[in-house]
Short mmCIF file of N, CA and C in Angstrom, two decimals:
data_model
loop_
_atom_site.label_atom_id
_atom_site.label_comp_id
_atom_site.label_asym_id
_atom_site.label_seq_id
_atom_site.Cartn_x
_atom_site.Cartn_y
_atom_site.Cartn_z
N UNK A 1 -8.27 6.39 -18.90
CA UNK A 1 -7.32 5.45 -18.32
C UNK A 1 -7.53 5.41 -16.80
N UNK A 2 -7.67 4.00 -16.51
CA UNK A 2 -8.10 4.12 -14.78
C UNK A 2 -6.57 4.26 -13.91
N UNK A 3 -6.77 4.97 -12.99
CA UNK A 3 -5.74 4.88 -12.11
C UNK A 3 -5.51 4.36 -10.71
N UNK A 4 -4.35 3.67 -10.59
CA UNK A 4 -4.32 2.85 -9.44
C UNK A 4 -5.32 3.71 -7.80
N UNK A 5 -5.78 3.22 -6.92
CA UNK A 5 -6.17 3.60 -5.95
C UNK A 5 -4.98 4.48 -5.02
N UNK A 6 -3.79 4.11 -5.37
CA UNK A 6 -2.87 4.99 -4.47
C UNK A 6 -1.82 6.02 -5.33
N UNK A 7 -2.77 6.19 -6.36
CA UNK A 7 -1.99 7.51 -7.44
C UNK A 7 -2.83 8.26 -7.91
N UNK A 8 -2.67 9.54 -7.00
CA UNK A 8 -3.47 10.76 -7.42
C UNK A 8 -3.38 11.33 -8.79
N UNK A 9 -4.52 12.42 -8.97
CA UNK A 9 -4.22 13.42 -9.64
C UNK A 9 -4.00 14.41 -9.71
N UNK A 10 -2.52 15.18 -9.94
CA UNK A 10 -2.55 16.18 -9.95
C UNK A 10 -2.78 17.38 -11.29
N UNK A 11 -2.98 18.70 -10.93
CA UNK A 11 -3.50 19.53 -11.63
C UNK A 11 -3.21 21.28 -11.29
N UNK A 12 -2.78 21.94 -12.21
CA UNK A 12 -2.43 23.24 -12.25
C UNK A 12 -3.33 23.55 -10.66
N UNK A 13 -4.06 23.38 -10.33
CA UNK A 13 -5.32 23.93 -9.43
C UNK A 13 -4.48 23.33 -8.43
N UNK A 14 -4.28 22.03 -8.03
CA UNK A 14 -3.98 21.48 -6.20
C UNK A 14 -2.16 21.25 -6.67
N UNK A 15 -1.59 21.52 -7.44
CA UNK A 15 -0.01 21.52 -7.81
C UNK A 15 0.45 21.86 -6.12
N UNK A 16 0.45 22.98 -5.91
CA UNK A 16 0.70 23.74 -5.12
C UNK A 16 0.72 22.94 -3.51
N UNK A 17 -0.89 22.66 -2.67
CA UNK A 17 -1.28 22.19 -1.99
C UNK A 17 -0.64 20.73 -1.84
N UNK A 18 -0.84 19.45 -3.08
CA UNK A 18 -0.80 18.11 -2.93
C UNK A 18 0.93 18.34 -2.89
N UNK A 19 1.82 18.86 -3.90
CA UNK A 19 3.05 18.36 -4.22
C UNK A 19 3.84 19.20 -3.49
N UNK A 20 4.01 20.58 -3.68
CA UNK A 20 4.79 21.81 -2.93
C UNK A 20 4.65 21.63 -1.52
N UNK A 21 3.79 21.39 -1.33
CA UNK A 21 3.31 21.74 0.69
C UNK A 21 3.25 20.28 0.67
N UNK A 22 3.19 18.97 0.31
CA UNK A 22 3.42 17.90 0.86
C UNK A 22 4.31 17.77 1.76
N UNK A 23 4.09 17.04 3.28
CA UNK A 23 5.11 16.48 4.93
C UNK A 23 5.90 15.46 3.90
N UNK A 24 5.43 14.70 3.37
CA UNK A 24 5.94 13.65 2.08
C UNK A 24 6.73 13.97 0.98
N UNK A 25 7.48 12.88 0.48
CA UNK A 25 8.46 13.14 -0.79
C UNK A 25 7.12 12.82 -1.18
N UNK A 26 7.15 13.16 -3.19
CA UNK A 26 5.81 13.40 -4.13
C UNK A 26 6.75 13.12 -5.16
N UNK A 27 6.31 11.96 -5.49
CA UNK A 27 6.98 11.67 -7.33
C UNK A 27 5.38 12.05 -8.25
N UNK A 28 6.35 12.92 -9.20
CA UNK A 28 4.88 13.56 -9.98
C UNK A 28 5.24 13.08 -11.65
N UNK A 29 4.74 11.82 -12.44
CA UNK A 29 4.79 11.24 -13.54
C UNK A 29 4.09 12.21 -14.37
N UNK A 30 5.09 13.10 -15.36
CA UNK A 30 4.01 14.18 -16.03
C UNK A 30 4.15 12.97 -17.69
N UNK A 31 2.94 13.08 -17.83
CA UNK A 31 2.18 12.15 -19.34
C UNK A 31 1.53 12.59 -20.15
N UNK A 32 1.10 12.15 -20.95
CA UNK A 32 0.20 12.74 -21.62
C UNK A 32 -0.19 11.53 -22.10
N UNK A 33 -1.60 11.30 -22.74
CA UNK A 33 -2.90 10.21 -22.75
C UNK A 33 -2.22 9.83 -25.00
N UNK A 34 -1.63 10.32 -25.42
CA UNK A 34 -0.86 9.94 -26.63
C UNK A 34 0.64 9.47 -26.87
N UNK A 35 1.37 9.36 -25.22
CA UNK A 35 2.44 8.75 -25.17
C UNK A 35 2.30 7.28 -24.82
N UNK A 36 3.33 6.94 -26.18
CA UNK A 36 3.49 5.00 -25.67
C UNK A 36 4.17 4.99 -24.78
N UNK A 37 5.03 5.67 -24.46
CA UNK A 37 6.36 5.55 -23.87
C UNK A 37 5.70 6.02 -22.07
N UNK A 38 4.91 6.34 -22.16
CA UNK A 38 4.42 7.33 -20.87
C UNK A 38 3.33 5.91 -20.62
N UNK A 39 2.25 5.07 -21.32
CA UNK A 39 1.82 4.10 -20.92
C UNK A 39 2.53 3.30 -20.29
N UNK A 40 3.55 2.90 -21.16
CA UNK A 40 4.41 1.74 -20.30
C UNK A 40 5.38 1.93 -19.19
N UNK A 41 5.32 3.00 -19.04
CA UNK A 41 6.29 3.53 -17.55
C UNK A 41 5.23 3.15 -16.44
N UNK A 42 3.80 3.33 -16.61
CA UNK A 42 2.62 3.54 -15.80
C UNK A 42 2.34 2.54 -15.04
N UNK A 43 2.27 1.34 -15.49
CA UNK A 43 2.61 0.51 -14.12
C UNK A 43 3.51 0.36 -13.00
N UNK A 44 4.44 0.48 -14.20
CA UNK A 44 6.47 0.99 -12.21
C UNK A 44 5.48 2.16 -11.83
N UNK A 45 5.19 2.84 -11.99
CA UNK A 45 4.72 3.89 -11.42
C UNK A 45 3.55 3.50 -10.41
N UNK A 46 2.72 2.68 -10.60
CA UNK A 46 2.05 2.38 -10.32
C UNK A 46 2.38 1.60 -8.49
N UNK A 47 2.94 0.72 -9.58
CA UNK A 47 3.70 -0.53 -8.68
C UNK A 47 4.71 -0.23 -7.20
N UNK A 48 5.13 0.68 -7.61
CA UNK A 48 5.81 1.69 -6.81
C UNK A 48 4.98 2.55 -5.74
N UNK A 49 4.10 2.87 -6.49
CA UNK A 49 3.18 3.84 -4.99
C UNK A 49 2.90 2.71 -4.25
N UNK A 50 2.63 1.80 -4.54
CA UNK A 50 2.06 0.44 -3.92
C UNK A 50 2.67 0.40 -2.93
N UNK A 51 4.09 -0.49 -3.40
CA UNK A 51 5.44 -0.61 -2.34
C UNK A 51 5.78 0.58 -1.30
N UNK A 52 5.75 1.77 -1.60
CA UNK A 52 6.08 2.91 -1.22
C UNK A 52 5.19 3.85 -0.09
N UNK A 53 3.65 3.11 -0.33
CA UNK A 53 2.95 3.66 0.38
C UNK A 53 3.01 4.28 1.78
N UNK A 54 2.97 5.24 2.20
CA UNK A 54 3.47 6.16 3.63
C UNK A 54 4.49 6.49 3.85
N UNK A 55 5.40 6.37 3.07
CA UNK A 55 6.66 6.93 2.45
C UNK A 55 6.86 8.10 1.33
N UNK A 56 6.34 7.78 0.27
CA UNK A 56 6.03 8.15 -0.72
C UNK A 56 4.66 8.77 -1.85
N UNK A 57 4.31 10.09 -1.64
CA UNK A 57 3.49 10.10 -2.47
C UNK A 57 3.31 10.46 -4.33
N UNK A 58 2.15 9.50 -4.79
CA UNK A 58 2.47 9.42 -5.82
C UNK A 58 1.66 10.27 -6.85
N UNK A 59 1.70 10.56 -8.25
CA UNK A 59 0.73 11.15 -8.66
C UNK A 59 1.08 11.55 -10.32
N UNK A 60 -0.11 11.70 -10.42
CA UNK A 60 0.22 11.86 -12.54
C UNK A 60 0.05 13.46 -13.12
N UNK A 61 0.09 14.05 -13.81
CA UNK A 61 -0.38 15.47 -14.06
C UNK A 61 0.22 15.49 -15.94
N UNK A 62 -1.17 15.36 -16.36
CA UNK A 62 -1.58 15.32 -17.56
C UNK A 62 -1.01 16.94 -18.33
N UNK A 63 0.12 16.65 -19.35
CA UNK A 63 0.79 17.66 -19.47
C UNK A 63 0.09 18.50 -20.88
N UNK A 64 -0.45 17.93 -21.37
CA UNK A 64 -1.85 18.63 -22.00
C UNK A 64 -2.65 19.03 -21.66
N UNK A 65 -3.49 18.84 -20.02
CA UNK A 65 -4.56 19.52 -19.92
C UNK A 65 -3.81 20.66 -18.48
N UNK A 66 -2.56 20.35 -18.31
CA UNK A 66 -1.77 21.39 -16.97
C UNK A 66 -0.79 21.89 -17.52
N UNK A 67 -0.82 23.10 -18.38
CA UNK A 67 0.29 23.30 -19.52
C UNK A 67 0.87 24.20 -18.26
N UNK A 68 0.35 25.05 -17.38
CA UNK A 68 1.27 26.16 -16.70
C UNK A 68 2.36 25.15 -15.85
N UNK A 69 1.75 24.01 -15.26
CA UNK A 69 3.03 23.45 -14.33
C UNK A 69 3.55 22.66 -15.02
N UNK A 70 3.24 21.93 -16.22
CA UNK A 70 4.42 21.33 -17.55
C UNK A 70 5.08 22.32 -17.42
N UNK A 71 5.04 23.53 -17.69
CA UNK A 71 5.84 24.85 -18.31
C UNK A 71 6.51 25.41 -17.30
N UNK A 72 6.42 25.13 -15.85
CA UNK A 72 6.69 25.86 -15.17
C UNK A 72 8.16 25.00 -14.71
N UNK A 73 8.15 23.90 -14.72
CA UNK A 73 9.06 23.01 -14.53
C UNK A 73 9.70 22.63 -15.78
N UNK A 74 9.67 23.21 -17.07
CA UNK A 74 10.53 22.76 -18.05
C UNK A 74 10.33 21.90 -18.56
N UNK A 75 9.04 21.18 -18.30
CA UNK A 75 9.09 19.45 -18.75
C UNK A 75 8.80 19.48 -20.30
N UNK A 76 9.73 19.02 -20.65
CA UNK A 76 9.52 19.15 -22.73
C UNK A 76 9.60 18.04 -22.90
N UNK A 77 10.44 16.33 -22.57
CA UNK A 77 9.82 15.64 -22.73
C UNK A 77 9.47 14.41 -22.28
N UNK A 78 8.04 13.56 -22.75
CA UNK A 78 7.19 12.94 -21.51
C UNK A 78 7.79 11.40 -22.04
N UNK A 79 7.65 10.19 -21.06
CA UNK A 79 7.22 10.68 -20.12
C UNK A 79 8.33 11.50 -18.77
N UNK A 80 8.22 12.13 -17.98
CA UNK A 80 8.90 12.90 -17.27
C UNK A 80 8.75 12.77 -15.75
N UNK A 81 9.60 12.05 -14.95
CA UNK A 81 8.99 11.74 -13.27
C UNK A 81 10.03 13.21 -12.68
N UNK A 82 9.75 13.60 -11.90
CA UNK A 82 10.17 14.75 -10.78
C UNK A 82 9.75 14.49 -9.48
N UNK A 83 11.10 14.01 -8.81
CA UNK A 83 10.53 14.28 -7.16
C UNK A 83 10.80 15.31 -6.40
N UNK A 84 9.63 15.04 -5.77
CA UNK A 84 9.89 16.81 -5.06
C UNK A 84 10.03 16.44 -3.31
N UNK A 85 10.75 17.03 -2.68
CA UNK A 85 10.71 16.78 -1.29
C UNK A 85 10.52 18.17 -0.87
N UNK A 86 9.83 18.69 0.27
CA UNK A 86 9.97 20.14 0.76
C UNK A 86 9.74 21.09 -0.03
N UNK A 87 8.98 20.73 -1.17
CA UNK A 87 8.72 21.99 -2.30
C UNK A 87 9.65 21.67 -3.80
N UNK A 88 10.73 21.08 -3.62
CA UNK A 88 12.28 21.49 -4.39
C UNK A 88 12.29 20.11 -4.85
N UNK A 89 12.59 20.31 -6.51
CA UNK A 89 12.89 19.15 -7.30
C UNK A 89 14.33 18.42 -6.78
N UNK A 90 14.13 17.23 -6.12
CA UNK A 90 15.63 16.43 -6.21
C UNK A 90 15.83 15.22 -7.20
N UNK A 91 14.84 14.91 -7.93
CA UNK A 91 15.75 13.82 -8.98
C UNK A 91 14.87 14.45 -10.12
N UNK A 92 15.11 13.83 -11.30
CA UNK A 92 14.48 13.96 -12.75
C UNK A 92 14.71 12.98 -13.41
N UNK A 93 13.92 12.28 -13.96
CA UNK A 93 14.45 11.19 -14.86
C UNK A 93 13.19 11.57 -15.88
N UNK A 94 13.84 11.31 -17.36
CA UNK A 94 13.05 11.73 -18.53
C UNK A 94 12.96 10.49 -19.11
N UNK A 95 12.10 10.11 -19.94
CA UNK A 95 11.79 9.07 -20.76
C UNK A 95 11.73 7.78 -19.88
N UNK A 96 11.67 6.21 -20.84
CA UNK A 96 11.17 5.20 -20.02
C UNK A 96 12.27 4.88 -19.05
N UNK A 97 12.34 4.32 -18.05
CA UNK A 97 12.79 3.66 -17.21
C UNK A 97 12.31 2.20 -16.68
N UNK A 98 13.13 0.93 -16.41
CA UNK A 98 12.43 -0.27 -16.22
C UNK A 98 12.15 0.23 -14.47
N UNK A 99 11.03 -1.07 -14.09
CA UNK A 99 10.64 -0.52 -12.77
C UNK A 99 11.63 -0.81 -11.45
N UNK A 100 13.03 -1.56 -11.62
CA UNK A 100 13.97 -1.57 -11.43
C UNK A 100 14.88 -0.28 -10.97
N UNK A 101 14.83 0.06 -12.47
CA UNK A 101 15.75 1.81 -12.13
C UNK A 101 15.14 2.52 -11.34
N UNK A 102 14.17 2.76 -11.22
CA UNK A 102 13.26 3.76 -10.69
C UNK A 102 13.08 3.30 -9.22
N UNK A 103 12.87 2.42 -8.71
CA UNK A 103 12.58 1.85 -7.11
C UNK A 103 14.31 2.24 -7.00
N UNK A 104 14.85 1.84 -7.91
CA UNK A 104 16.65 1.94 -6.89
C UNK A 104 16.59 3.40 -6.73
N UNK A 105 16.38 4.59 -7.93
CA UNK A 105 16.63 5.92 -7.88
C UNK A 105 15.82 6.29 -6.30
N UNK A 106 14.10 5.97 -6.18
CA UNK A 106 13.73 6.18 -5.01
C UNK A 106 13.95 6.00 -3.87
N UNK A 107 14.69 4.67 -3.74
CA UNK A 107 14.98 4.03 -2.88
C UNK A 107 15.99 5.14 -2.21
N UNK A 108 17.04 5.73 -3.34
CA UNK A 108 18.45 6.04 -2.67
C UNK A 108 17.82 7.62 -1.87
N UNK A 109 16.62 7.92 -2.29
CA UNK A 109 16.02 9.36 -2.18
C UNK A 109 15.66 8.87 -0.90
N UNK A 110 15.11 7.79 -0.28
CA UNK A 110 14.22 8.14 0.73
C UNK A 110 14.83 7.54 1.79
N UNK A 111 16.07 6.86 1.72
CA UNK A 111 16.95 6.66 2.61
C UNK A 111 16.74 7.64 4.06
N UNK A 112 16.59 6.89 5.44
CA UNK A 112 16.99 8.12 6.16
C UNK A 112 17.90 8.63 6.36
N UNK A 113 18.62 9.67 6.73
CA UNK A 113 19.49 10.63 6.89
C UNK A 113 20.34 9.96 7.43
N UNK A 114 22.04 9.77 7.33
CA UNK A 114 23.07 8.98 8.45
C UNK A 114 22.46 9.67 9.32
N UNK A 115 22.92 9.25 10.60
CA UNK A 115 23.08 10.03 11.88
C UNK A 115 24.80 9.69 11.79
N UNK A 116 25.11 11.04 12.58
CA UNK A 116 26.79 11.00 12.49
C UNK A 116 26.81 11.10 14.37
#
């Protein structure tokens, strides 16, 4: 399956480096290559790094061939988005979502901070 030019891959090996130590929020779409439900999320996903670009980084991690960080995060079932800001999961959304829900959920994440 080809992947958009602005959606990495991640993998048990750069988990750490690309998503944990990212300056960037990191939405990480965990899939697997036998979910319908994980195909058709894949374009919002897609579509989204697009829009999002330098804001947002994006990325997939194949939960069959990265069983320690599927496992390490609980993800049981796909498809499964997790954003991470500063290391630390702040949203979760499990199963499909239209590409609607998902830009609003991000949207409200990447808001900047009030100033008071």
């Amino acid at each position: 399956m080809a992947m958009a030019a602005n959606v990495a891959t991640f993998t048990d090996a750069n988990f750490e480096t690309e998503v944990l130590k990212s300056d960037m929020p990191v939405l990480v779409d965990f899939w697997a290559t036998w979910c319908g439900p994980c195909r058709q999320l894949a374009p919002h996903v897609e579509a989204v790094a697009g829009e999002l670009a330098g804001k947002l980084k994006v990325g997939k991690l194949d939960v069959d061939q990265n069983v320690r960080t599927a496992g390490a995060y609980q993800v049981q079932g796909i498809p499964t988005l997790l954003l991470f800001r500063n290391g630390k999961v702040e949203e979760q959304i499990v199963g499909y979502v239209s590409k609607d829900v998902l830009r609003r959920t991000l949207d409200r994440h990447l808001q900047p901070a009030p100033v008071h």
